[in-house]
Amino acid sequence: AQTVTQSQPEMSVQEAETVTLSCTYDTSESDYYLFWYKQPPSRQMILVIRQEAYKQQNATENRFSVNFQKAAKSFSLKISDSQLGDAAMYFCAYRIQGAQKLVFGQGTRLTINP
Amino acid sequence: NAGVTQTPKFQVLKTGQSMTLQCAQDMNHEYMSWYRQDPGMGLRLIHYSVGAGITDQGEVPNGYNVSRSTTEDFPLRLLSAAPSQTSVYFCASSTRQGIGGYTFGSGTRLTVV
């Protein structure tokens, strides 16, 4: 069974600094996608960044980047120049290519200190 | 472009009552799903559909029914509400390929008393 583990229930960072959220997953598949979702207090689930497993290059979206280590089954999210608006729950998720199910980790609550 | 529309946003039910959570998407997505979110447990899959007329169970299907008569709509029915169903519910949709991830509705906070 596929599982996703986020080992940090809570993280905090000073505004303008960099923070890294950890995620590991377990799968025997070779073709899959990985995602980071942000859930602010508004409750909306917002896609932050995605990574195709077949791509060696790490995905980046502005201040957000990932460190994808396929052999280690690790998918961490780095947020640079943290802003107050980055405060939210962050969920790591996994999906086999072409399959329906999206498997979520337990989430990491990120606090930004001004 | 509305995306995924969920109604209602909030609901309080008494134990034993039934209700339907509505979900509609306008992106012509084949896949639709219902998740529930509970503290410390992430999002867990209740039911899903890979197309009109096709539904299947997820991780936590007990106490819920779904149907999908059209591509756009995927309602979730609570048959006889129980306090254990107090949760936040999300509807989501996706293309078959999945590369873009799922698009989520805004969620429904349900309280069963």
mmCIF file with all atom_site columns, C-alpha atoms in Angstrom:
data_model
loop_
_atom_site.group_PDB
_atom_site.id
_atom_site.type_symbol
_atom_site.label_atom_id
_atom_site.label_alt_id
_atom_site.label_comp_id
_atom_site.label_asym_id
_atom_site.label_entity_id
_atom_site.label_seq_id
_atom_site.pdbx_PDB_ins_code
_atom_site.Cartn_x
_atom_site.Cartn_y
_atom_site.Cartn_z
_atom_site.occupancy
_atom_site.B_iso_or_equiv
_atom_site.pdbx_formal_charge
_atom_site.auth_seq_id
_atom_site.auth_comp_id
_atom_site.auth_asym_id
_atom_site.auth_atom_id
_atom_site.pdbx_PDB_model_num
ATOM 1   C CA . ALA A 1 1   ? 0.000   0.000  0.000   1.00 0.00 ? 1   ALA A CA 1
ATOM 2   C CA . GLN A 1 2   ? 1.128   3.497  -0.750  1.00 0.00 ? 2   GLN A CA 1
ATOM 3   C CA . THR A 1 3   ? 1.759   5.693  2.273   1.00 0.00 ? 3   THR A CA 1
ATOM 4   C CA . VAL A 1 4   ? 2.942   9.254  2.737   1.00 0.00 ? 4   VAL A CA 1
ATOM 5   C CA . THR A 1 5   ? 4.631   10.404 5.942   1.00 0.00 ? 5   THR A CA 1
ATOM 6   C CA . GLN A 1 6   ? 5.208   13.933 7.146   1.00 0.00 ? 6   GLN A CA 1
ATOM 7   C CA . SER A 1 7   ? 7.301   13.659 10.277  1.00 0.00 ? 7   SER A CA 1
ATOM 8   C CA . GLN A 1 8   ? 6.986   17.302 11.381  1.00 0.00 ? 8   GLN A CA 1
ATOM 9   C CA . PRO A 1 9   ? 3.530   18.076 12.793  1.00 0.00 ? 9   PRO A CA 1
ATOM 10  C CA . GLU A 1 10  ? 4.546   21.713 13.334  1.00 0.00 ? 10  GLU A CA 1
ATOM 11  C CA . MET A 1 11  ? 7.260   24.023 12.078  1.00 0.00 ? 11  MET A CA 1
ATOM 12  C CA . SER A 1 12  ? 7.987   27.688 12.607  1.00 0.00 ? 12  SER A CA 1
ATOM 13  C CA . VAL A 1 13  ? 10.260  30.133 10.837  1.00 0.00 ? 13  VAL A CA 1
ATOM 14  C CA . GLN A 1 14  ? 11.130  33.799 11.015  1.00 0.00 ? 14  GLN A CA 1
ATOM 15  C CA . GLU A 1 15  ? 9.762   35.990 8.273   1.00 0.00 ? 15  GLU A CA 1
ATOM 16  C CA . ALA A 1 16  ? 12.186  36.280 5.317   1.00 0.00 ? 16  ALA A CA 1
ATOM 17  C CA . GLU A 1 17  ? 14.064  33.115 6.286   1.00 0.00 ? 17  GLU A CA 1
ATOM 18  C CA . THR A 1 18  ? 14.039  29.704 4.605   1.00 0.00 ? 18  THR A CA 1
ATOM 19  C CA . VAL A 1 19  ? 12.236  26.618 5.864   1.00 0.00 ? 19  VAL A CA 1
ATOM 20  C CA . THR A 1 20  ? 12.152  23.022 4.647   1.00 0.00 ? 20  THR A CA 1
ATOM 21  C CA . LEU A 1 21  ? 9.220   20.661 5.179   1.00 0.00 ? 21  LEU A CA 1
ATOM 22  C CA . SER A 1 22  ? 9.891   16.936 4.990   1.00 0.00 ? 22  SER A CA 1
ATOM 23  C CA . CYS A 1 23  ? 7.937   14.205 3.256   1.00 0.00 ? 23  CYS A CA 1
ATOM 24  C CA . THR A 1 24  ? 8.668   10.551 2.606   1.00 0.00 ? 24  THR A CA 1
ATOM 25  C CA . TYR A 1 25  ? 6.548   8.048  0.752   1.00 0.00 ? 25  TYR A CA 1
ATOM 26  C CA . ASP A 1 26  ? 6.399   4.341  0.196   1.00 0.00 ? 26  ASP A CA 1
ATOM 27  C CA . THR A 1 27  ? 5.637   2.839  -3.187  1.00 0.00 ? 27  THR A CA 1
ATOM 28  C CA . SER A 1 28  ? 6.676   0.076  -5.534  1.00 0.00 ? 28  SER A CA 1
ATOM 29  C CA . GLU A 1 29  ? 5.546   2.034  -8.594  1.00 0.00 ? 29  GLU A CA 1
ATOM 30  C CA . SER A 1 30  ? 7.929   3.796  -10.964 1.00 0.00 ? 30  SER A CA 1
ATOM 31  C CA . ASP A 1 31  ? 5.561   6.288  -12.609 1.00 0.00 ? 31  ASP A CA 1
ATOM 32  C CA . TYR A 1 32  ? 3.842   8.662  -10.239 1.00 0.00 ? 32  TYR A CA 1
ATOM 33  C CA . TYR A 1 33  ? 3.338   12.273 -9.289  1.00 0.00 ? 33  TYR A CA 1
ATOM 34  C CA . LEU A 1 34  ? 4.071   14.096 -6.068  1.00 0.00 ? 34  LEU A CA 1
ATOM 35  C CA . PHE A 1 35  ? 2.368   17.253 -4.862  1.00 0.00 ? 35  PHE A CA 1
ATOM 36  C CA . TRP A 1 36  ? 2.499   19.806 -2.110  1.00 0.00 ? 36  TRP A CA 1
ATOM 37  C CA . TYR A 1 37  ? -0.817  21.413 -1.154  1.00 0.00 ? 37  TYR A CA 1
ATOM 38  C CA . LYS A 1 38  ? -1.260  24.454 1.058   1.00 0.00 ? 38  LYS A CA 1
ATOM 39  C CA . GLN A 1 39  ? -4.316  24.859 3.292   1.00 0.00 ? 39  GLN A CA 1
ATOM 40  C CA . PRO A 1 40  ? -4.602  28.345 4.820   1.00 0.00 ? 40  PRO A CA 1
ATOM 41  C CA . PRO A 1 41  ? -7.156  29.164 7.540   1.00 0.00 ? 41  PRO A CA 1
ATOM 42  C CA . SER A 1 42  ? -9.719  29.700 4.765   1.00 0.00 ? 42  SER A CA 1
ATOM 43  C CA . ARG A 1 43  ? -9.698  25.893 4.427   1.00 0.00 ? 43  ARG A CA 1
ATOM 44  C CA . GLN A 1 44  ? -9.154  25.983 0.663   1.00 0.00 ? 44  GLN A CA 1
ATOM 45  C CA . MET A 1 45  ? -6.728  23.345 -0.679  1.00 0.00 ? 45  MET A CA 1
ATOM 46  C CA . ILE A 1 46  ? -4.250  25.091 -2.968  1.00 0.00 ? 46  ILE A CA 1
ATOM 47  C CA . LEU A 1 47  ? -1.755  23.263 -5.162  1.00 0.00 ? 47  LEU A CA 1
ATOM 48  C CA . VAL A 1 48  ? 1.702   24.713 -4.495  1.00 0.00 ? 48  VAL A CA 1
ATOM 49  C CA . ILE A 1 49  ? 4.000   22.563 -6.591  1.00 0.00 ? 49  ILE A CA 1
ATOM 50  C CA . ARG A 1 50  ? 4.123   19.213 -8.371  1.00 0.00 ? 50  ARG A CA 1
ATOM 51  C CA . GLN A 1 51  ? 6.818   16.805 -9.480  1.00 0.00 ? 51  GLN A CA 1
ATOM 52  C CA . GLU A 1 52  ? 6.729   14.017 -12.055 1.00 0.00 ? 52  GLU A CA 1
ATOM 53  C CA . ALA A 1 53  ? 8.733   11.039 -10.863 1.00 0.00 ? 53  ALA A CA 1
ATOM 54  C CA . TYR A 1 54  ? 10.367  10.508 -14.250 1.00 0.00 ? 54  TYR A CA 1
ATOM 55  C CA . LYS A 1 55  ? 11.909  13.989 -14.155 1.00 0.00 ? 55  LYS A CA 1
ATOM 56  C CA . GLN A 1 56  ? 15.252  14.261 -12.419 1.00 0.00 ? 56  GLN A CA 1
ATOM 57  C CA . GLN A 1 57  ? 15.130  18.042 -12.303 1.00 0.00 ? 57  GLN A CA 1
ATOM 58  C CA . ASN A 1 58  ? 13.574  19.420 -9.141  1.00 0.00 ? 58  ASN A CA 1
ATOM 59  C CA . ALA A 1 59  ? 10.447  21.499 -9.637  1.00 0.00 ? 59  ALA A CA 1
ATOM 60  C CA . THR A 1 60  ? 10.405  25.178 -8.682  1.00 0.00 ? 60  THR A CA 1
ATOM 61  C CA . GLU A 1 61  ? 7.598   27.725 -8.464  1.00 0.00 ? 61  GLU A CA 1
ATOM 62  C CA . ASN A 1 62  ? 8.831   31.168 -7.491  1.00 0.00 ? 62  ASN A CA 1
ATOM 63  C CA . ARG A 1 63  ? 9.845   30.941 -3.806  1.00 0.00 ? 63  ARG A CA 1
ATOM 64  C CA . PHE A 1 64  ? 8.859   27.275 -3.578  1.00 0.00 ? 64  PHE A CA 1
ATOM 65  C CA . SER A 1 65  ? 11.126  24.438 -4.619  1.00 0.00 ? 65  SER A CA 1
ATOM 66  C CA . VAL A 1 66  ? 11.400  20.737 -3.939  1.00 0.00 ? 66  VAL A CA 1
ATOM 67  C CA . ASN A 1 67  ? 14.218  18.323 -3.283  1.00 0.00 ? 67  ASN A CA 1
ATOM 68  C CA . PHE A 1 68  ? 13.108  15.094 -4.935  1.00 0.00 ? 68  PHE A CA 1
ATOM 69  C CA . GLN A 1 69  ? 15.197  12.049 -4.074  1.00 0.00 ? 69  GLN A CA 1
ATOM 70  C CA . LYS A 1 70  ? 13.562  9.142  -5.913  1.00 0.00 ? 70  LYS A CA 1
ATOM 71  C CA . ALA A 1 71  ? 15.808  6.394  -4.570  1.00 0.00 ? 71  ALA A CA 1
ATOM 72  C CA . ALA A 1 72  ? 15.292  7.585  -1.020  1.00 0.00 ? 72  ALA A CA 1
ATOM 73  C CA . LYS A 1 73  ? 11.560  8.192  -1.657  1.00 0.00 ? 73  LYS A CA 1
ATOM 74  C CA . SER A 1 74  ? 11.874  11.675 -0.257  1.00 0.00 ? 74  SER A CA 1
ATOM 75  C CA . PHE A 1 75  ? 10.106  14.836 -1.412  1.00 0.00 ? 75  PHE A CA 1
ATOM 76  C CA . SER A 1 76  ? 10.839  17.904 0.715   1.00 0.00 ? 76  SER A CA 1
ATOM 77  C CA . LEU A 1 77  ? 9.482   21.410 0.161   1.00 0.00 ? 77  LEU A CA 1
ATOM 78  C CA . LYS A 1 78  ? 11.698  24.462 0.582   1.00 0.00 ? 78  LYS A CA 1
ATOM 79  C CA . ILE A 1 79  ? 10.124  27.866 1.062   1.00 0.00 ? 79  ILE A CA 1
ATOM 80  C CA . SER A 1 80  ? 12.535  30.740 0.575   1.00 0.00 ? 80  SER A CA 1
ATOM 81  C CA . ASP A 1 81  ? 12.040  34.293 1.851   1.00 0.00 ? 81  ASP A CA 1
ATOM 82  C CA . SER A 1 82  ? 9.105   33.190 4.019   1.00 0.00 ? 82  SER A CA 1
ATOM 83  C CA . GLN A 1 83  ? 6.161   35.554 4.115   1.00 0.00 ? 83  GLN A CA 1
ATOM 84  C CA . LEU A 1 84  ? 3.319   35.908 6.605   1.00 0.00 ? 84  LEU A CA 1
ATOM 85  C CA . GLY A 1 85  ? 0.934   34.648 3.951   1.00 0.00 ? 85  GLY A CA 1
ATOM 86  C CA . ASP A 1 86  ? 2.794   31.340 3.835   1.00 0.00 ? 86  ASP A CA 1
ATOM 87  C CA . ALA A 1 87  ? 1.375   30.401 7.241   1.00 0.00 ? 87  ALA A CA 1
ATOM 88  C CA . ALA A 1 88  ? -0.810  27.352 6.656   1.00 0.00 ? 88  ALA A CA 1
ATOM 89  C CA . MET A 1 89  ? -1.094  23.578 6.854   1.00 0.00 ? 89  MET A CA 1
ATOM 90  C CA . TYR A 1 90  ? 1.006   21.921 4.174   1.00 0.00 ? 90  TYR A CA 1
ATOM 91  C CA . PHE A 1 91  ? 0.152   18.486 2.846   1.00 0.00 ? 91  PHE A CA 1
ATOM 92  C CA . CYS A 1 92  ? 2.365   16.218 0.810   1.00 0.00 ? 92  CYS A CA 1
ATOM 93  C CA . ALA A 1 93  ? 0.485   13.914 -1.582  1.00 0.00 ? 93  ALA A CA 1
ATOM 94  C CA . TYR A 1 94  ? 1.237   11.096 -3.990  1.00 0.00 ? 94  TYR A CA 1
ATOM 95  C CA . ARG A 1 95  ? -0.586  9.719  -7.009  1.00 0.00 ? 95  ARG A CA 1
ATOM 96  C CA . ILE A 1 96  ? 0.228   6.851  -9.333  1.00 0.00 ? 96  ILE A CA 1
ATOM 97  C CA . GLN A 1 97  ? 0.189   7.983  -12.962 1.00 0.00 ? 97  GLN A CA 1
ATOM 98  C CA . GLY A 1 98  ? -3.218  7.277  -14.482 1.00 0.00 ? 98  GLY A CA 1
ATOM 99  C CA . ALA A 1 99  ? -4.706  6.092  -11.186 1.00 0.00 ? 99  ALA A CA 1
ATOM 100 C CA . GLN A 1 100 ? -7.479  7.830  -9.378  1.00 0.00 ? 100 GLN A CA 1
ATOM 101 C CA . LYS A 1 101 ? -6.355  7.893  -5.779  1.00 0.00 ? 101 LYS A CA 1
ATOM 102 C CA . LEU A 1 102 ? -4.448  10.780 -4.215  1.00 0.00 ? 102 LEU A CA 1
ATOM 103 C CA . VAL A 1 103 ? -2.765  9.723  -0.964  1.00 0.00 ? 103 VAL A CA 1
ATOM 104 C CA . PHE A 1 104 ? -2.060  12.425 1.612   1.00 0.00 ? 104 PHE A CA 1
ATOM 105 C CA . GLY A 1 105 ? 0.368   12.780 4.471   1.00 0.00 ? 105 GLY A CA 1
ATOM 106 C CA . GLN A 1 106 ? -0.827  13.949 7.869   1.00 0.00 ? 106 GLN A CA 1
ATOM 107 C CA . GLY A 1 107 ? 0.191   17.558 7.279   1.00 0.00 ? 107 GLY A CA 1
ATOM 108 C CA . THR A 1 108 ? 2.655   20.062 8.737   1.00 0.00 ? 108 THR A CA 1
ATOM 109 C CA . ARG A 1 109 ? 1.442   23.273 10.325  1.00 0.00 ? 109 ARG A CA 1
ATOM 110 C CA . LEU A 1 110 ? 3.769   26.127 9.392   1.00 0.00 ? 110 LEU A CA 1
ATOM 111 C CA . THR A 1 111 ? 3.891   29.281 11.490  1.00 0.00 ? 111 THR A CA 1
ATOM 112 C CA . ILE A 1 112 ? 5.656   32.422 10.300  1.00 0.00 ? 112 ILE A CA 1
ATOM 113 C CA . ASN A 1 113 ? 7.030   34.662 13.050  1.00 0.00 ? 113 ASN A CA 1
ATOM 114 C CA . PRO A 1 114 ? 7.201   38.374 12.197  1.00 0.00 ? 114 PRO A CA 1
ATOM 115 C CA . ASN B 2 1   ? -14.583 29.371 -14.647 1.00 0.00 ? 1   ASN B CA 1
ATOM 116 C CA . ALA B 2 2   ? -16.021 28.202 -11.313 1.00 0.00 ? 2   ALA B CA 1
ATOM 117 C CA . GLY B 2 3   ? -13.850 25.071 -10.885 1.00 0.00 ? 3   GLY B CA 1
ATOM 118 C CA . VAL B 2 4   ? -15.280 22.814 -8.173  1.00 0.00 ? 4   VAL B CA 1
ATOM 119 C CA . THR B 2 5   ? -18.365 24.113 -6.360  1.00 0.00 ? 5   THR B CA 1
ATOM 120 C CA . GLN B 2 6   ? -19.398 22.560 -3.061  1.00 0.00 ? 6   GLN B CA 1
ATOM 121 C CA . THR B 2 7   ? -22.514 23.295 -1.062  1.00 0.00 ? 7   THR B CA 1
ATOM 122 C CA . PRO B 2 8   ? -23.270 23.906 1.732   1.00 0.00 ? 8   PRO B CA 1
ATOM 123 C CA . LYS B 2 9   ? -20.206 25.404 3.433   1.00 0.00 ? 9   LYS B CA 1
ATOM 124 C CA . PHE B 2 10  ? -21.478 24.641 6.921   1.00 0.00 ? 10  PHE B CA 1
ATOM 125 C CA . GLN B 2 11  ? -24.079 22.213 8.244   1.00 0.00 ? 11  GLN B CA 1
ATOM 126 C CA . VAL B 2 12  ? -25.266 20.994 11.623  1.00 0.00 ? 12  VAL B CA 1
ATOM 127 C CA . LEU B 2 13  ? -27.197 17.729 11.754  1.00 0.00 ? 13  LEU B CA 1
ATOM 128 C CA . LYS B 2 14  ? -28.823 15.760 14.493  1.00 0.00 ? 14  LYS B CA 1
ATOM 129 C CA . THR B 2 15  ? -27.866 12.123 14.953  1.00 0.00 ? 15  THR B CA 1
ATOM 130 C CA . GLY B 2 16  ? -29.900 9.972  12.592  1.00 0.00 ? 16  GLY B CA 1
ATOM 131 C CA . GLN B 2 17  ? -30.700 12.697 10.077  1.00 0.00 ? 17  GLN B CA 1
ATOM 132 C CA . SER B 2 18  ? -29.746 12.316 6.433   1.00 0.00 ? 18  SER B CA 1
ATOM 133 C CA . MET B 2 19  ? -28.435 14.895 4.022   1.00 0.00 ? 19  MET B CA 1
ATOM 134 C CA . THR B 2 20  ? -26.673 15.343 0.689   1.00 0.00 ? 20  THR B CA 1
ATOM 135 C CA . LEU B 2 21  ? -23.514 17.326 0.087   1.00 0.00 ? 21  LEU B CA 1
ATOM 136 C CA . GLN B 2 22  ? -23.512 18.737 -3.412  1.00 0.00 ? 22  GLN B CA 1
ATOM 137 C CA . CYS B 2 23  ? -20.487 18.910 -5.701  1.00 0.00 ? 23  CYS B CA 1
ATOM 138 C CA . ALA B 2 24  ? -20.256 20.194 -9.265  1.00 0.00 ? 24  ALA B CA 1
ATOM 139 C CA . GLN B 2 25  ? -17.299 20.856 -11.556 1.00 0.00 ? 25  GLN B CA 1
ATOM 140 C CA . ASP B 2 26  ? -17.197 22.656 -14.890 1.00 0.00 ? 26  ASP B CA 1
ATOM 141 C CA . MET B 2 27  ? -13.786 21.506 -16.136 1.00 0.00 ? 27  MET B CA 1
ATOM 142 C CA . ASN B 2 28  ? -14.975 18.320 -17.856 1.00 0.00 ? 28  ASN B CA 1
ATOM 143 C CA . HIS B 2 29  ? -12.823 16.246 -15.512 1.00 0.00 ? 29  HIS B CA 1
ATOM 144 C CA . GLU B 2 30  ? -13.305 12.490 -15.639 1.00 0.00 ? 30  GLU B CA 1
ATOM 145 C CA . TYR B 2 31  ? -12.271 11.795 -12.052 1.00 0.00 ? 31  TYR B CA 1
ATOM 146 C CA . MET B 2 32  ? -14.110 13.047 -8.977  1.00 0.00 ? 32  MET B CA 1
ATOM 147 C CA . SER B 2 33  ? -13.594 12.198 -5.328  1.00 0.00 ? 33  SER B CA 1
ATOM 148 C CA . TRP B 2 34  ? -14.857 12.888 -1.849  1.00 0.00 ? 34  TRP B CA 1
ATOM 149 C CA . TYR B 2 35  ? -12.427 13.235 1.052   1.00 0.00 ? 35  TYR B CA 1
ATOM 150 C CA . ARG B 2 36  ? -12.900 13.853 4.730   1.00 0.00 ? 36  ARG B CA 1
ATOM 151 C CA . GLN B 2 37  ? -10.371 15.747 6.801   1.00 0.00 ? 37  GLN B CA 1
ATOM 152 C CA . ASP B 2 38  ? -9.923  15.047 10.484  1.00 0.00 ? 38  ASP B CA 1
ATOM 153 C CA . PRO B 2 39  ? -7.286  16.563 12.790  1.00 0.00 ? 39  PRO B CA 1
ATOM 154 C CA . GLY B 2 40  ? -3.924  14.773 12.587  1.00 0.00 ? 40  GLY B CA 1
ATOM 155 C CA . MET B 2 41  ? -5.100  12.386 9.877   1.00 0.00 ? 41  MET B CA 1
ATOM 156 C CA . GLY B 2 42  ? -4.749  14.323 6.664   1.00 0.00 ? 42  GLY B CA 1
ATOM 157 C CA . LEU B 2 43  ? -7.399  13.719 4.023   1.00 0.00 ? 43  LEU B CA 1
ATOM 158 C CA . ARG B 2 44  ? -8.931  10.287 3.643   1.00 0.00 ? 44  ARG B CA 1
ATOM 159 C CA . LEU B 2 45  ? -10.774 9.070  0.578   1.00 0.00 ? 45  LEU B CA 1
ATOM 160 C CA . ILE B 2 46  ? -14.468 8.235  1.047   1.00 0.00 ? 46  ILE B CA 1
ATOM 161 C CA . HIS B 2 47  ? -15.697 7.446  -2.476  1.00 0.00 ? 47  HIS B CA 1
ATOM 162 C CA . TYR B 2 48  ? -14.541 8.184  -5.957  1.00 0.00 ? 48  TYR B CA 1
ATOM 163 C CA . SER B 2 49  ? -15.709 8.072  -9.575  1.00 0.00 ? 49  SER B CA 1
ATOM 164 C CA . VAL B 2 50  ? -13.749 7.639  -12.794 1.00 0.00 ? 50  VAL B CA 1
ATOM 165 C CA . GLY B 2 51  ? -16.653 8.661  -15.011 1.00 0.00 ? 51  GLY B CA 1
ATOM 166 C CA . ALA B 2 52  ? -20.407 8.997  -15.273 1.00 0.00 ? 52  ALA B CA 1
ATOM 167 C CA . GLY B 2 53  ? -22.113 5.871  -13.980 1.00 0.00 ? 53  GLY B CA 1
ATOM 168 C CA . ILE B 2 54  ? -18.951 4.497  -12.340 1.00 0.00 ? 54  ILE B CA 1
ATOM 169 C CA . THR B 2 55  ? -18.248 4.826  -8.611  1.00 0.00 ? 55  THR B CA 1
ATOM 170 C CA . ASP B 2 56  ? -16.172 2.923  -6.090  1.00 0.00 ? 56  ASP B CA 1
ATOM 171 C CA . GLN B 2 57  ? -15.283 2.919  -2.421  1.00 0.00 ? 57  GLN B CA 1
ATOM 172 C CA . GLY B 2 58  ? -12.259 4.557  -0.878  1.00 0.00 ? 58  GLY B CA 1
ATOM 173 C CA . GLU B 2 59  ? -10.691 4.073  2.561   1.00 0.00 ? 59  GLU B CA 1
ATOM 174 C CA . VAL B 2 60  ? -13.622 5.158  4.727   1.00 0.00 ? 60  VAL B CA 1
ATOM 175 C CA . PRO B 2 61  ? -16.907 4.518  2.806   1.00 0.00 ? 61  PRO B CA 1
ATOM 176 C CA . ASN B 2 62  ? -19.158 3.325  5.629   1.00 0.00 ? 62  ASN B CA 1
ATOM 177 C CA . GLY B 2 63  ? -22.192 5.527  6.197   1.00 0.00 ? 63  GLY B CA 1
ATOM 178 C CA . TYR B 2 64  ? -21.908 7.304  2.847   1.00 0.00 ? 64  TYR B CA 1
ATOM 179 C CA . ASN B 2 65  ? -23.389 6.800  -0.609  1.00 0.00 ? 65  ASN B CA 1
ATOM 180 C CA . VAL B 2 66  ? -22.517 8.395  -3.939  1.00 0.00 ? 66  VAL B CA 1
ATOM 181 C CA . SER B 2 67  ? -23.795 8.380  -7.487  1.00 0.00 ? 67  SER B CA 1
ATOM 182 C CA . ARG B 2 68  ? -22.603 9.984  -10.689 1.00 0.00 ? 68  ARG B CA 1
ATOM 183 C CA . SER B 2 69  ? -25.285 10.442 -13.288 1.00 0.00 ? 69  SER B CA 1
ATOM 184 C CA . THR B 2 70  ? -23.430 13.207 -15.157 1.00 0.00 ? 70  THR B CA 1
ATOM 185 C CA . THR B 2 71  ? -19.789 14.170 -15.661 1.00 0.00 ? 71  THR B CA 1
ATOM 186 C CA . GLU B 2 72  ? -20.352 17.411 -13.761 1.00 0.00 ? 72  GLU B CA 1
ATOM 187 C CA . ASP B 2 73  ? -22.084 16.293 -10.563 1.00 0.00 ? 73  ASP B CA 1
ATOM 188 C CA . PHE B 2 74  ? -20.985 13.980 -7.757  1.00 0.00 ? 74  PHE B CA 1
ATOM 189 C CA . PRO B 2 75  ? -23.201 14.245 -4.652  1.00 0.00 ? 75  PRO B CA 1
ATOM 190 C CA . LEU B 2 76  ? -22.328 12.597 -1.337  1.00 0.00 ? 76  LEU B CA 1
ATOM 191 C CA . ARG B 2 77  ? -25.177 11.266 0.786   1.00 0.00 ? 77  ARG B CA 1
ATOM 192 C CA . LEU B 2 78  ? -25.042 10.691 4.517   1.00 0.00 ? 78  LEU B CA 1
ATOM 193 C CA . LEU B 2 79  ? -27.624 8.025  5.194   1.00 0.00 ? 79  LEU B CA 1
ATOM 194 C CA . SER B 2 80  ? -28.028 8.313  8.987   1.00 0.00 ? 80  SER B CA 1
ATOM 195 C CA . ALA B 2 81  ? -25.661 10.869 10.479  1.00 0.00 ? 81  ALA B CA 1
ATOM 196 C CA . ALA B 2 82  ? -23.490 9.879  13.433  1.00 0.00 ? 82  ALA B CA 1
ATOM 197 C CA . PRO B 2 83  ? -21.196 12.023 15.619  1.00 0.00 ? 83  PRO B CA 1
ATOM 198 C CA . SER B 2 84  ? -18.212 10.157 14.113  1.00 0.00 ? 84  SER B CA 1
ATOM 199 C CA . GLN B 2 85  ? -19.064 11.826 10.804  1.00 0.00 ? 85  GLN B CA 1
ATOM 200 C CA . THR B 2 86  ? -18.306 15.256 12.212  1.00 0.00 ? 86  THR B CA 1
ATOM 201 C CA . SER B 2 87  ? -15.558 16.414 9.877   1.00 0.00 ? 87  SER B CA 1
ATOM 202 C CA . VAL B 2 88  ? -14.620 18.689 7.022   1.00 0.00 ? 88  VAL B CA 1
ATOM 203 C CA . TYR B 2 89  ? -15.562 17.257 3.641   1.00 0.00 ? 89  TYR B CA 1
ATOM 204 C CA . PHE B 2 90  ? -13.874 18.062 0.359   1.00 0.00 ? 90  PHE B CA 1
ATOM 205 C CA . CYS B 2 91  ? -14.927 17.285 -3.164  1.00 0.00 ? 91  CYS B CA 1
ATOM 206 C CA . ALA B 2 92  ? -12.185 17.232 -5.798  1.00 0.00 ? 92  ALA B CA 1
ATOM 207 C CA . SER B 2 93  ? -11.840 16.601 -9.501  1.00 0.00 ? 93  SER B CA 1
ATOM 208 C CA . SER B 2 94  ? -9.028  15.717 -11.873 1.00 0.00 ? 94  SER B CA 1
ATOM 209 C CA . THR B 2 95  ? -8.218  14.737 -15.409 1.00 0.00 ? 95  THR B CA 1
ATOM 210 C CA . ARG B 2 96  ? -7.540  11.064 -16.021 1.00 0.00 ? 96  ARG B CA 1
ATOM 211 C CA . GLN B 2 97  ? -3.819  11.668 -16.490 1.00 0.00 ? 97  GLN B CA 1
ATOM 212 C CA . GLY B 2 98  ? -3.532  13.367 -13.127 1.00 0.00 ? 98  GLY B CA 1
ATOM 213 C CA . ILE B 2 99  ? -0.462  15.400 -13.868 1.00 0.00 ? 99  ILE B CA 1
ATOM 214 C CA . GLY B 2 100 ? -2.174  18.587 -12.740 1.00 0.00 ? 100 GLY B CA 1
ATOM 215 C CA . GLY B 2 101 ? -3.221  17.167 -9.429  1.00 0.00 ? 101 GLY B CA 1
ATOM 216 C CA . TYR B 2 102 ? -6.715  17.485 -8.069  1.00 0.00 ? 102 TYR B CA 1
ATOM 217 C CA . THR B 2 103 ? -8.746  20.689 -7.942  1.00 0.00 ? 103 THR B CA 1
ATOM 218 C CA . PHE B 2 104 ? -10.584 20.989 -4.644  1.00 0.00 ? 104 PHE B CA 1
ATOM 219 C CA . GLY B 2 105 ? -13.830 22.583 -3.645  1.00 0.00 ? 105 GLY B CA 1
ATOM 220 C CA . SER B 2 106 ? -13.917 24.949 -0.683  1.00 0.00 ? 106 SER B CA 1
ATOM 221 C CA . GLY B 2 107 ? -15.058 22.281 1.758   1.00 0.00 ? 107 GLY B CA 1
ATOM 222 C CA . THR B 2 108 ? -18.059 21.634 3.991   1.00 0.00 ? 108 THR B CA 1
ATOM 223 C CA . ARG B 2 109 ? -17.749 21.707 7.752   1.00 0.00 ? 109 ARG B CA 1
ATOM 224 C CA . LEU B 2 110 ? -20.269 19.212 9.086   1.00 0.00 ? 110 LEU B CA 1
ATOM 225 C CA . THR B 2 111 ? -21.149 18.850 12.749  1.00 0.00 ? 111 THR B CA 1
ATOM 226 C CA . VAL B 2 112 ? -23.343 15.997 13.960  1.00 0.00 ? 112 VAL B CA 1
ATOM 227 C CA . VAL B 2 113 ? -24.823 16.486 17.421  1.00 0.00 ? 113 VAL B CA 1
#
